[in-house]
Tab-separated table of C-alpha atoms and ligand atoms in Angstrom:
chain	number	residue	atom	x	y	z
E	1	UNK	CA	0.000	0.000	0.000
E	2	UNK	CA	1.362	3.506	-0.741
E	3	UNK	CA	2.236	5.774	2.184
E	4	UNK	CA	1.455	9.492	2.535
E	5	UNK	CA	4.434	11.604	1.435
E	6	UNK	CA	3.795	13.993	4.333
E	7	UNK	CA	2.977	11.818	7.358
E	8	UNK	CA	3.743	8.251	6.115
E	9	UNK	CA	0.227	6.935	6.866
E	10	UNK	CA	-0.752	4.164	4.408
E	11	UNK	CA	-3.650	4.998	2.054
E	12	UNK	CA	-5.620	3.379	-0.795
E	13	UNK	CA	-6.147	5.201	-4.108
E	14	UNK	CA	-9.768	6.297	-4.638
E	15	UNK	CA	-9.409	6.755	-8.396
E	16	UNK	CA	-7.273	4.868	-10.922
E	17	UNK	CA	-6.849	6.230	-14.441
E	18	UNK	CA	-4.528	3.539	-15.790
E	19	UNK	CA	-1.470	4.140	-17.927
E	20	UNK	CA	-0.773	7.811	-18.711
E	21	UNK	CA	1.864	9.809	-20.571
E	22	UNK	CA	3.438	13.025	-19.253
E	23	UNK	CA	0.725	15.699	-19.422
E	24	UNK	CA	2.856	18.305	-21.221
E	25	UNK	CA	4.785	15.696	-23.203
E	26	UNK	CA	3.747	16.890	-26.690
E	27	UNK	CA	5.775	14.893	-29.184
E	28	UNK	CA	6.889	14.491	-32.783
E	29	UNK	CA	5.890	11.393	-34.828
E	30	UNK	CA	9.470	10.076	-34.411
E	31	UNK	CA	9.136	10.196	-30.616
E	32	UNK	CA	5.915	8.148	-30.473
E	33	UNK	CA	7.642	4.778	-30.319
E	34	UNK	CA	9.588	5.602	-27.118
E	35	UNK	CA	6.818	7.500	-25.336
E	36	UNK	CA	7.127	7.267	-21.536
E	37	UNK	CA	4.111	6.245	-19.449
E	38	UNK	CA	3.335	5.652	-15.768
E	39	UNK	CA	0.262	4.552	-13.759
E	40	UNK	CA	-1.875	7.548	-12.757
E	41	UNK	CA	-3.883	7.067	-9.570
E	42	UNK	CA	-4.821	9.382	-6.734
E	43	UNK	CA	-5.620	8.853	-3.071
E	44	UNK	CA	-6.247	10.770	0.128
E	45	UNK	CA	-4.300	10.310	3.350
E	46	UNK	CA	-6.733	9.315	6.136
E	47	UNK	CA	-4.601	11.148	8.689
E	48	UNK	CA	-3.486	14.532	7.256
E	49	UNK	CA	-6.055	14.551	4.379
E	50	UNK	CA	-3.484	15.385	1.702
E	51	UNK	CA	-4.803	14.315	-1.711
E	52	UNK	CA	-1.852	13.003	-3.715
E	53	UNK	CA	-0.711	10.892	-6.650
E	54	UNK	CA	0.529	7.398	-5.888
E	55	UNK	CA	3.170	7.464	-8.632
E	56	UNK	CA	4.618	10.209	-10.845
E	57	UNK	CA	7.388	10.797	-13.398
E	58	UNK	CA	10.651	12.342	-12.127
E	59	UNK	CA	10.580	16.175	-12.068
E	60	UNK	CA	13.457	16.256	-14.622
E	61	UNK	CA	11.263	14.318	-17.088
E	62	UNK	CA	8.577	17.024	-16.858
E	63	UNK	CA	10.493	20.291	-16.412
E	64	UNK	CA	13.386	20.798	-18.815
E	65	UNK	CA	14.537	22.952	-21.725
E	66	UNK	CA	11.492	22.082	-23.855
E	67	UNK	CA	8.710	22.666	-21.328
E	68	UNK	CA	5.525	23.344	-23.298
E	69	UNK	CA	3.558	25.670	-20.990
E	70	UNK	CA	4.178	29.399	-21.366
E	71	UNK	CA	2.052	31.198	-18.758
E	72	UNK	CA	1.697	34.405	-20.799
E	73	UNK	CA	-0.314	32.695	-23.576
E	74	UNK	CA	-3.506	33.817	-21.837
E	75	UNK	CA	-4.505	37.474	-21.511
E	76	UNK	CA	-6.620	36.592	-18.465
E	77	UNK	CA	-3.618	35.090	-16.669
E	78	UNK	CA	-1.491	38.131	-17.596
E	79	UNK	CA	-4.103	40.340	-15.906
E	80	UNK	CA	-4.312	38.039	-12.909
E	81	UNK	CA	-0.565	38.082	-12.284
E	82	UNK	CA	-0.295	41.833	-12.825
E	83	UNK	CA	-2.914	42.187	-10.077
E	84	UNK	CA	-1.027	39.733	-7.842
E	85	UNK	CA	2.238	41.695	-8.324
E	86	UNK	CA	0.501	45.044	-7.694
E	87	UNK	CA	-0.892	43.707	-4.418
E	88	UNK	CA	2.580	42.488	-3.375
E	89	UNK	CA	4.175	45.842	-4.256
E	90	UNK	CA	1.401	48.088	-2.922
E	91	UNK	CA	0.272	46.259	0.233
E	92	UNK	CA	2.741	43.637	1.290
E	93	UNK	CA	6.014	45.472	0.682
E	94	UNK	CA	4.710	48.979	1.355
E	95	UNK	CA	6.739	49.651	4.505
E	96	UNK	CA	9.820	47.573	3.692
E	97	UNK	CA	13.217	49.124	2.999
E	98	UNK	CA	14.885	47.739	-0.137
E	99	UNK	CA	12.808	44.541	-0.228
E	100	UNK	CA	13.828	41.293	-1.907
E	101	UNK	CA	11.247	39.075	-3.687
E	102	UNK	CA	11.803	35.468	-4.774
E	103	UNK	CA	9.409	33.613	-7.052
E	104	UNK	CA	9.414	29.823	-7.275
E	105	UNK	CA	8.372	28.578	-10.735
E	106	UNK	CA	8.550	32.023	-12.366
E	107	UNK	CA	8.053	30.527	-15.854
E	108	UNK	CA	8.138	33.217	-18.596
E	109	UNK	CA	8.130	36.083	-16.098
E	110	UNK	CA	4.368	36.652	-16.175
E	111	UNK	CA	4.399	37.953	-12.568
E	112	UNK	CA	7.998	38.862	-11.769
E	113	UNK	CA	8.282	41.217	-14.757
E	114	UNK	CA	6.101	43.677	-12.834
E	115	UNK	CA	8.278	43.393	-9.718
E	116	UNK	CA	11.334	43.957	-11.922
E	117	UNK	CA	9.715	46.933	-13.702
E	118	UNK	CA	9.027	48.502	-10.276
E	119	UNK	CA	12.798	48.399	-9.623
E	120	UNK	CA	12.473	45.853	-6.802
E	121	UNK	CA	15.274	43.351	-6.086
E	122	UNK	CA	14.057	39.951	-7.197
E	123	UNK	CA	14.994	36.443	-8.280
E	124	UNK	CA	13.058	33.816	-10.246
E	125	UNK	CA	13.836	30.140	-9.603
E	126	UNK	CA	12.838	28.187	-12.712
E	127	UNK	CA	14.185	24.781	-13.834
E	128	UNK	CA	12.666	24.885	-17.343
E	129	UNK	CA	15.321	26.715	-19.351
E	130	UNK	CA	13.196	27.683	-22.384
E	131	UNK	CA	10.416	29.399	-20.431
E	132	UNK	CA	12.982	30.923	-18.034
E	133	UNK	CA	14.821	32.475	-20.975
E	134	UNK	CA	11.597	34.213	-22.017
E	135	UNK	CA	11.555	35.740	-18.507
E	136	UNK	CA	15.181	36.889	-18.775
E	137	UNK	CA	14.232	38.699	-22.013
E	138	UNK	CA	11.622	40.609	-19.985
E	139	UNK	CA	14.294	41.771	-17.519
E	140	UNK	CA	13.636	39.106	-14.874
E	141	UNK	CA	16.695	37.890	-12.961
E	142	UNK	CA	16.405	34.093	-13.138
E	143	UNK	CA	18.356	31.048	-11.956
E	144	UNK	CA	17.697	27.766	-13.729
E	145	UNK	CA	17.233	25.484	-10.736
E	146	UNK	CA	14.643	23.364	-8.948
E	147	UNK	CA	13.772	25.134	-5.705
E	148	UNK	CA	14.567	23.024	-2.646
E	149	UNK	CA	16.377	23.312	0.674
E	150	UNK	CA	19.813	23.504	-1.028
E	151	UNK	CA	18.758	26.236	-3.499
E	152	UNK	CA	17.238	28.259	-0.643
E	153	UNK	CA	20.481	28.085	1.337
E	154	UNK	CA	22.449	29.285	-1.698
E	155	UNK	CA	20.056	32.216	-2.252
E	156	UNK	CA	20.237	33.353	1.401
E	157	UNK	CA	24.024	33.142	1.358
E	158	UNK	CA	24.234	35.279	-1.795
E	159	UNK	CA	21.254	37.658	-1.671
E	160	UNK	CA	20.073	37.537	1.945
E	161	UNK	CA	16.600	36.640	3.274
E	162	UNK	CA	13.454	37.267	1.213
E	163	UNK	CA	10.697	39.658	2.276
E	164	UNK	CA	8.281	37.811	0.003
E	165	UNK	CA	8.429	34.357	-1.532
E	166	UNK	CA	5.807	33.934	-4.252
E	167	UNK	CA	4.706	30.682	-5.904
E	168	UNK	CA	1.783	30.114	-8.269
E	169	UNK	CA	0.821	26.669	-9.504
E	170	UNK	CA	4.111	25.130	-8.517
E	171	UNK	CA	4.197	24.012	-4.859
E	172	UNK	CA	1.662	21.255	-5.627
E	173	UNK	CA	4.019	20.172	-8.448
E	174	UNK	CA	6.981	19.362	-6.170
E	175	UNK	CA	7.107	15.827	-4.714
E	176	UNK	CA	9.482	16.601	-1.816
E	177	UNK	CA	7.508	19.201	0.118
E	178	UNK	CA	9.665	18.711	3.203
E	179	UNK	CA	12.669	20.032	1.300
E	180	UNK	CA	10.637	22.930	-0.200
E	181	UNK	CA	9.234	24.075	3.150
E	182	UNK	CA	12.560	23.682	4.938
E	183	UNK	CA	13.890	25.943	2.152
E	184	UNK	CA	11.084	28.475	2.649
E	185	UNK	CA	11.672	28.446	6.413
E	186	UNK	CA	15.364	29.239	5.824
E	187	UNK	CA	14.904	31.838	3.076
E	188	UNK	CA	11.962	33.785	4.521
E	189	UNK	CA	12.902	36.871	6.578
E	190	UNK	CA	11.500	36.857	10.163
E	191	UNK	CA	8.701	39.263	9.128
E	192	UNK	CA	8.471	37.957	5.561
E	193	UNK	CA	5.473	36.396	3.780
E	194	UNK	CA	5.296	33.245	1.699
E	195	UNK	CA	2.330	33.471	-0.668
E	196	UNK	CA	1.364	30.558	-2.829
E	197	UNK	CA	-1.695	29.703	-4.870
E	198	UNK	CA	-2.869	26.521	-6.536
E	199	UNK	CA	-6.020	25.012	-7.956
E	200	UNK	CA	-8.275	24.326	-4.968
E	201	UNK	CA	-9.363	20.815	-3.985
E	202	UNK	CA	-12.881	21.961	-3.001
E	203	UNK	CA	-13.527	23.373	-6.488
E	204	UNK	CA	-12.042	20.315	-8.182
E	205	UNK	CA	-14.434	18.043	-6.272
E	206	UNK	CA	-17.482	20.319	-6.688
E	207	UNK	CA	-16.961	20.643	-10.458
E	208	UNK	CA	-15.891	17.040	-11.128
E	209	UNK	CA	-12.780	18.649	-12.653
E	210	UNK	CA	-10.871	15.366	-12.709
E	211	UNK	CA	-8.690	16.744	-15.512
E	212	UNK	CA	-6.719	18.605	-12.823
E	213	UNK	CA	-5.281	15.191	-11.948
E	214	UNK	CA	-2.177	14.664	-14.094
E	215	UNK	CA	1.581	14.085	-13.882
E	216	UNK	CA	2.557	17.584	-12.700
E	217	UNK	CA	-0.136	17.870	-10.026
E	218	UNK	CA	1.374	15.626	-7.365
E	219	UNK	CA	-0.863	17.232	-4.702
E	220	UNK	CA	-4.362	18.722	-4.568
E	221	UNK	CA	-4.345	21.173	-1.669
E	222	UNK	CA	-6.987	22.173	0.833
E	223	UNK	CA	-6.513	24.457	3.832
E	224	UNK	CA	-6.864	21.334	6.008
E	225	UNK	CA	-3.927	19.516	4.402
E	226	UNK	CA	-1.809	22.660	3.956
E	227	UNK	CA	-2.218	23.602	7.657
E	228	UNK	CA	-1.139	20.143	8.761
E	229	UNK	CA	1.876	20.332	6.463
E	230	UNK	CA	2.995	23.809	7.599
E	231	UNK	CA	2.627	22.875	11.274
E	232	UNK	CA	5.629	20.574	10.744
E	233	UNK	CA	7.690	23.738	10.154
E	234	UNK	CA	7.906	27.171	11.750
E	235	UNK	CA	5.155	28.335	9.361
E	236	UNK	CA	1.385	28.923	9.464
E	237	UNK	CA	-1.417	30.186	7.210
E	238	UNK	CA	-2.480	33.708	8.227
E	239	UNK	CA	-4.908	34.401	5.368
E	240	UNK	CA	-6.723	32.628	2.547
E	241	UNK	CA	-7.994	34.381	-0.583
E	242	UNK	CA	-10.059	32.417	-3.140
E	243	UNK	CA	-9.142	33.197	-6.772
E	244	UNK	CA	-11.302	32.567	-9.849
E	245	UNK	CA	-8.422	31.370	-12.077
E	246	UNK	CA	-7.784	27.800	-13.264
E	247	UNK	CA	-11.317	26.724	-12.430
E	248	UNK	CA	-11.071	27.848	-8.791
E	249	UNK	CA	-7.805	28.463	-6.941
E	250	UNK	CA	-6.805	29.306	-3.382
E	251	UNK	CA	-4.136	31.784	-2.369
E	252	UNK	CA	-2.503	30.975	0.994
E	253	UNK	CA	-0.660	33.758	2.827
E	254	UNK	CA	1.915	32.222	5.173
E	255	UNK	CA	4.182	33.700	7.868
E	256	UNK	CA	6.562	32.345	10.475
E	257	UNK	CA	4.503	30.954	13.363
E	258	UNK	CA	3.160	33.547	15.806
E	259	UNK	CA	4.156	36.614	13.745
E	260	UNK	CA	0.585	37.640	12.877
E	261	UNK	CA	-2.864	36.443	13.973
E	262	UNK	CA	-4.757	34.588	11.226
E	263	UNK	CA	-7.690	36.474	9.683
E	264	UNK	CA	-11.246	35.192	10.359
E	265	UNK	CA	-11.279	33.873	6.753
E	266	UNK	CA	-8.897	31.087	7.812
E	267	UNK	CA	-11.216	29.661	10.492
E	268	UNK	CA	-14.235	30.127	8.196
E	269	UNK	CA	-12.625	28.117	5.410
E	270	UNK	CA	-11.524	25.428	7.872
E	271	UNK	CA	-15.168	25.091	9.023
E	272	UNK	CA	-16.413	24.998	5.421
E	273	UNK	CA	-13.964	22.236	4.537
E	274	UNK	CA	-15.194	20.207	7.510
E	275	UNK	CA	-18.844	20.674	6.533
E	276	UNK	CA	-18.195	19.823	2.889
E	277	UNK	CA	-16.535	16.578	4.051
E	278	UNK	CA	-12.958	17.043	2.878
E	279	UNK	CA	-11.964	14.889	5.869
E	280	UNK	CA	-14.351	12.034	5.012
E	281	UNK	CA	-13.405	9.145	2.695
E	282	UNK	CA	-17.003	8.984	1.339
E	283	UNK	CA	-16.523	12.428	-0.292
E	284	UNK	CA	-13.743	11.011	-2.463
E	285	UNK	CA	-15.754	7.894	-3.314
E	286	UNK	CA	-18.601	10.130	-4.548
E	287	UNK	CA	-16.146	12.159	-6.647
E	288	UNK	CA	-14.731	8.963	-8.207
E	289	UNK	CA	-18.272	7.831	-9.117
E	290	UNK	CA	-19.026	11.236	-10.671
E	291	UNK	CA	-15.808	11.002	-12.724
E	292	UNK	CA	-16.849	7.626	-14.172
E	293	UNK	CA	-20.251	9.057	-15.125
E	294	UNK	CA	-18.620	12.112	-16.723
E	295	UNK	CA	-16.361	9.893	-18.810
E	296	UNK	CA	-19.301	7.771	-20.049
E	297	UNK	CA	-21.314	10.878	-20.988
E	298	UNK	CA	-18.456	12.514	-22.871
E	299	UNK	CA	-17.629	9.352	-24.778
E	300	UNK	CA	-21.304	8.787	-25.644
E	301	UNK	CA	-21.765	12.381	-26.834
E	302	UNK	CA	-18.668	12.419	-29.053
E	303	UNK	CA	-19.423	8.958	-30.502
E	304	UNK	CA	-22.992	10.002	-31.320
E	305	UNK	CA	-21.830	13.216	-33.018
E	306	UNK	CA	-19.245	11.319	-35.053
E	307	UNK	CA	-21.896	8.814	-36.168
E	308	UNK	CA	-23.800	11.834	-37.492
E	309	UNK	CA	-20.601	12.806	-39.371
E	310	UNK	CA	-20.089	15.980	-37.358
E	311	UNK	CA	-16.591	17.498	-37.426
E	312	UNK	CA	-15.145	17.996	-33.933
E	313	UNK	CA	-11.923	19.796	-33.051
E	314	UNK	CA	-10.375	20.562	-29.672
E	315	UNK	CA	-9.635	24.076	-28.382
E	316	UNK	CA	-6.614	24.458	-26.062
E	317	UNK	CA	-4.050	21.639	-25.859
E	318	UNK	CA	-3.974	21.854	-22.076
E	319	UNK	CA	-2.073	19.623	-19.676
E	320	UNK	CA	-5.535	18.821	-18.300
E	321	UNK	CA	-6.698	17.494	-21.678
E	322	UNK	CA	-4.085	14.723	-21.513
E	323	UNK	CA	-6.040	13.120	-18.668
E	324	UNK	CA	-9.415	13.524	-20.399
E	325	UNK	CA	-8.267	12.239	-23.792
E	326	UNK	CA	-6.410	9.217	-22.438
E	327	UNK	CA	-8.936	8.314	-19.728
E	328	UNK	CA	-11.912	8.638	-22.108
E	329	UNK	CA	-9.951	6.903	-24.863
E	330	UNK	CA	-10.496	9.679	-27.418
E	331	UNK	CA	-8.302	9.883	-30.516
E	332	UNK	CA	-8.334	11.180	-34.088
E	333	UNK	CA	-11.466	9.131	-34.807
E	334	UNK	CA	-13.276	11.604	-32.512
E	335	UNK	CA	-11.187	14.790	-32.636
E	336	UNK	CA	-9.599	15.968	-35.884
E	337	UNK	CA	-6.992	18.249	-34.302
E	338	UNK	CA	-6.553	20.603	-31.355
E	339	UNK	CA	-6.098	24.333	-31.855
E	340	UNK	CA	-3.534	26.004	-29.572
E	341	UNK	CA	-1.805	29.384	-29.642
E	342	UNK	CA	1.469	28.070	-28.128
E	343	UNK	CA	4.196	27.723	-30.811
E	344	UNK	CA	5.981	25.033	-28.703
E	345	UNK	CA	2.893	22.768	-28.935
E	346	UNK	CA	1.988	23.434	-32.590
E	347	UNK	CA	2.717	20.762	-35.194
E	348	UNK	CA	3.260	18.223	-32.429
E	349	UNK	CA	1.036	15.344	-31.284
E	350	UNK	CA	-0.893	15.145	-28.020
E	351	UNK	CA	0.632	12.858	-25.366
E	352	UNK	CA	-0.688	9.299	-25.542
E	353	UNK	CA	-3.525	9.930	-27.999
E	354	UNK	CA	-1.407	11.518	-30.786
E	355	UNK	CA	-3.943	14.033	-32.020
E	356	UNK	CA	-2.263	16.808	-34.106
E	357	UNK	CA	-1.954	20.228	-32.459
E	358	UNK	CA	-2.369	23.126	-34.890
E	359	UNK	CA	-2.181	26.911	-34.793
E	360	UNK	CA	-5.511	28.769	-34.344
E	361	UNK	CA	-5.473	29.700	-38.073
E	362	UNK	CA	-6.388	26.085	-38.891
E	363	UNK	CA	-9.471	26.427	-36.705
E	364	UNK	CA	-10.476	29.775	-38.213
E	365	UNK	CA	-9.887	28.796	-41.836
E	366	UNK	CA	-12.337	25.881	-41.754
E	367	UNK	CA	-14.669	25.995	-38.762
E	368	UNK	CA	-15.777	22.592	-37.426
E	369	UNK	CA	-19.340	21.808	-36.315
E	370	UNK	CA	-18.237	21.411	-32.687
E	371	UNK	CA	-15.238	22.626	-30.678
E	372	UNK	CA	-14.513	20.826	-27.417
E	373	UNK	CA	-13.185	23.352	-24.936
E	374	UNK	CA	-10.196	21.727	-23.240
E	375	UNK	CA	-9.178	25.155	-21.869
E	376	UNK	CA	-12.566	25.467	-20.109
E	377	UNK	CA	-10.916	27.608	-17.409
E	378	UNK	CA	-10.359	30.297	-20.074
E	379	UNK	CA	-13.906	30.012	-21.487
E	380	UNK	CA	-14.722	33.748	-21.297
E	381	UNK	CA	-11.492	34.785	-23.022
E	382	UNK	CA	-11.755	32.141	-25.740
E	383	UNK	CA	-15.480	32.432	-26.456
E	384	UNK	CA	-15.017	36.223	-26.403
E	385	UNK	CA	-12.511	36.113	-29.242
E	386	UNK	CA	-14.181	33.333	-31.257
E	387	UNK	CA	-17.593	34.982	-31.639
E	388	UNK	CA	-17.387	34.611	-35.453
E	389	UNK	CA	-17.324	30.830	-34.956
E	390	UNK	CA	-20.432	30.867	-32.785
E	391	UNK	CA	-22.229	33.360	-35.061
E	392	UNK	CA	-21.922	31.091	-38.090
E	393	UNK	CA	-23.446	28.200	-36.099
E	394	UNK	CA	-20.436	26.587	-34.406
E	395	UNK	CA	-21.119	24.921	-31.052
E	396	UNK	CA	-18.929	24.432	-27.983
E	397	UNK	CA	-18.694	21.199	-26.025
E	398	UNK	CA	-17.702	21.385	-22.397
E	399	UNK	CA	-17.390	18.728	-19.690
E	400	UNK	CA	-16.794	20.789	-16.543
E	401	UNK	CA	-18.870	20.975	-14.390
E	402	UNK	CA	-20.882	18.655	-16.630
E	403	UNK	CA	-20.880	17.351	-20.174
E	404	UNK	CA	-22.909	19.816	-22.266
E	405	UNK	CA	-23.254	21.410	-25.698
E	406	UNK	CA	-23.285	25.214	-25.579
E	407	UNK	CA	-24.512	27.370	-28.480
W	501	DWN	O1	-0.579	24.099	-13.164
W	501	DWN	C1	-0.350	24.330	-14.320
W	501	DWN	C2	-1.109	25.386	-15.007
W	501	DWN	C3	-0.878	26.712	-14.379
W	501	DWN	O2	-0.755	25.499	-16.344
W	501	DWN	C4	0.699	23.631	-15.088
W	501	DWN	N1	0.911	22.367	-14.465
W	501	DWN	C5	0.440	23.440	-16.551
W	501	DWN	C6	-0.613	24.332	-17.114
W	501	DWN	O3	-1.827	23.635	-17.176
W	501	DWN	P1	-2.810	23.727	-18.456
W	501	DWN	O4	-2.053	23.395	-19.669
W	501	DWN	O5	-4.001	22.912	-18.149
W	501	DWN	O6	-3.119	25.300	-18.399
W	501	DWN	P2	-4.102	26.252	-19.175
W	501	DWN	O7	-3.791	27.634	-18.750
W	501	DWN	O8	-5.506	25.835	-19.015
W	501	DWN	O9	-3.679	26.073	-20.700
W	501	DWN	C7	-4.345	26.773	-21.699
W	501	DWN	C8	-3.877	26.301	-23.058
W	501	DWN	O10	-4.758	26.843	-24.040
W	501	DWN	C9	-2.467	26.784	-23.397
W	501	DWN	O11	-1.810	25.804	-24.191
W	501	DWN	C10	-2.729	28.024	-24.236
W	501	DWN	C11	-4.025	27.673	-24.926
W	501	DWN	N2	-4.832	28.855	-25.243
W	501	DWN	C12	-5.138	29.119	-26.580
W	501	DWN	O12	-4.720	28.375	-27.474
W	501	DWN	N3	-5.892	30.225	-26.847
W	501	DWN	C13	-5.293	29.639	-24.235
W	501	DWN	C14	-6.041	30.751	-24.511
W	501	DWN	C15	-6.558	31.623	-23.401
W	501	DWN	C16	-6.353	31.060	-25.876
W	501	DWN	O13	-7.041	32.039	-26.178
W	502	SAH	N1	3.908	30.157	-12.053
W	502	SAH	C1	3.464	29.974	-13.406
W	502	SAH	C2	3.914	28.635	-14.013
W	502	SAH	C3	3.178	27.418	-13.534
W	502	SAH	S1	3.699	25.934	-14.400
W	502	SAH	C4	1.972	30.101	-13.498
W	502	SAH	O1	1.277	30.044	-12.493
W	502	SAH	O2	1.465	30.240	-14.624
W	502	SAH	C5	4.820	25.260	-13.207
W	502	SAH	C6	6.221	25.891	-13.314
W	502	SAH	O3	6.978	25.483	-12.178
W	502	SAH	C7	6.999	25.451	-14.540
W	502	SAH	O4	7.522	26.586	-15.183
W	502	SAH	C8	8.073	24.541	-13.981
W	502	SAH	O5	9.264	24.534	-14.734
W	502	SAH	C9	8.277	25.109	-12.592
W	502	SAH	N2	8.796	24.174	-11.550
W	502	SAH	C10	8.556	22.857	-11.417
W	502	SAH	N3	9.207	22.363	-10.339
W	502	SAH	C11	9.869	23.399	-9.774
W	502	SAH	C12	10.720	23.546	-8.642
W	502	SAH	N4	11.051	22.513	-7.851
W	502	SAH	N5	11.217	24.769	-8.367
W	502	SAH	C13	10.922	25.840	-9.135
W	502	SAH	N6	10.104	25.766	-10.223
W	502	SAH	C14	9.594	24.563	-10.532
């Protein structure tokens, strides 16, 4: 039986997806033969309630010099991270003399560019060289490393302690959280703040968003599990701020223990998590049943449309779509190609299912009958710019929170 990575309590998986490729492992036809796979399954620890993958690829197999996700591909995310940076500059660092900001997983500089433009001392820690180079071009000071205890010690020795450590959609990606939090404990100034945000477990369960479960998402955080984890260090959550991005995220504001009293929002969320049953195994069983139903409905809908000779394409070659496509066993017999604005994904094949990824021009030149929205978390932005498609009769298919056709 697997054991919890945080507290070593044995647990059983509640959902098994079978063999899966790396979620962002877009590949060329020549690479298909040697494609790497692993068994994707997820469980919840019955002691600290951390939801986690049983098995996962090594971080170096996922984050390297050809990482496919460039954060700045979405205008909505650019706005979100500008707002995040403005809050850090305006509120958090307001009274600090010559502050120093570190971001873990700074990607293409979507957030840190604003800290840099404000003339604030900063450092991005980013192991994926290609996306990190895009940040350097925006004036972001970057080191190409995986953040862990060792990296944190090197940063403190060279640059001193950090007034703010920022991390978006990355802490849940790092298997060895003990090393990460020991690093944060060391690097964070006595009065500093560690602010991280991630997709939120409560939203994932409520929306049956099982596509959030893939190779990079080793953990699915709740306040309950995060609090238990931080209590093992000199760290505690002092505020929680729900965010609408990525289908529902949570921002956790963390300080050294005892530095500041937690806001009432922390206790309120803790109560809500108890009443919504995040610490009850039956909650996860219900989610697993809902996932099976969602898969059957999506498969049935796409098969029916194909029998009617409808043309279906995908929109957004997301990491999330790798789980949906492989778990629902969807290939080119269902989906002709997937449109994506990321050059690094274009003219490649989707992991496992080998559906071609094409530039948005291919979508616009010959509209399909249906477009399945794999980037459902960017629905407003995408539907907003593809109104010509809808006007001429094109329909959207979504599957979160439920399988549906939208005019
Ligand atoms: O946690 C993670 C999040 C932050 O980003 C990472 N592990 C990997 C990645 O996950 P994802 O691929 O599911 O993220 P997105 O933001 O849902 O991906 C959107 C995809 O859709 C990108 O490939 C860009 C593309 N896109 C597009 O083609 N046209 C997006 C928009 C908004 C568009 O208009
Ligand atoms: N923060 C960005 C990027 C999220 S994708 C955003 O929210 O849009 C996850 C990023 O974390 C990738 O760029 C990946 O290379 C990076 N990453 C993965 N493991 C890491 C680690 N141990 N330390 C620092 N960055 C890491």
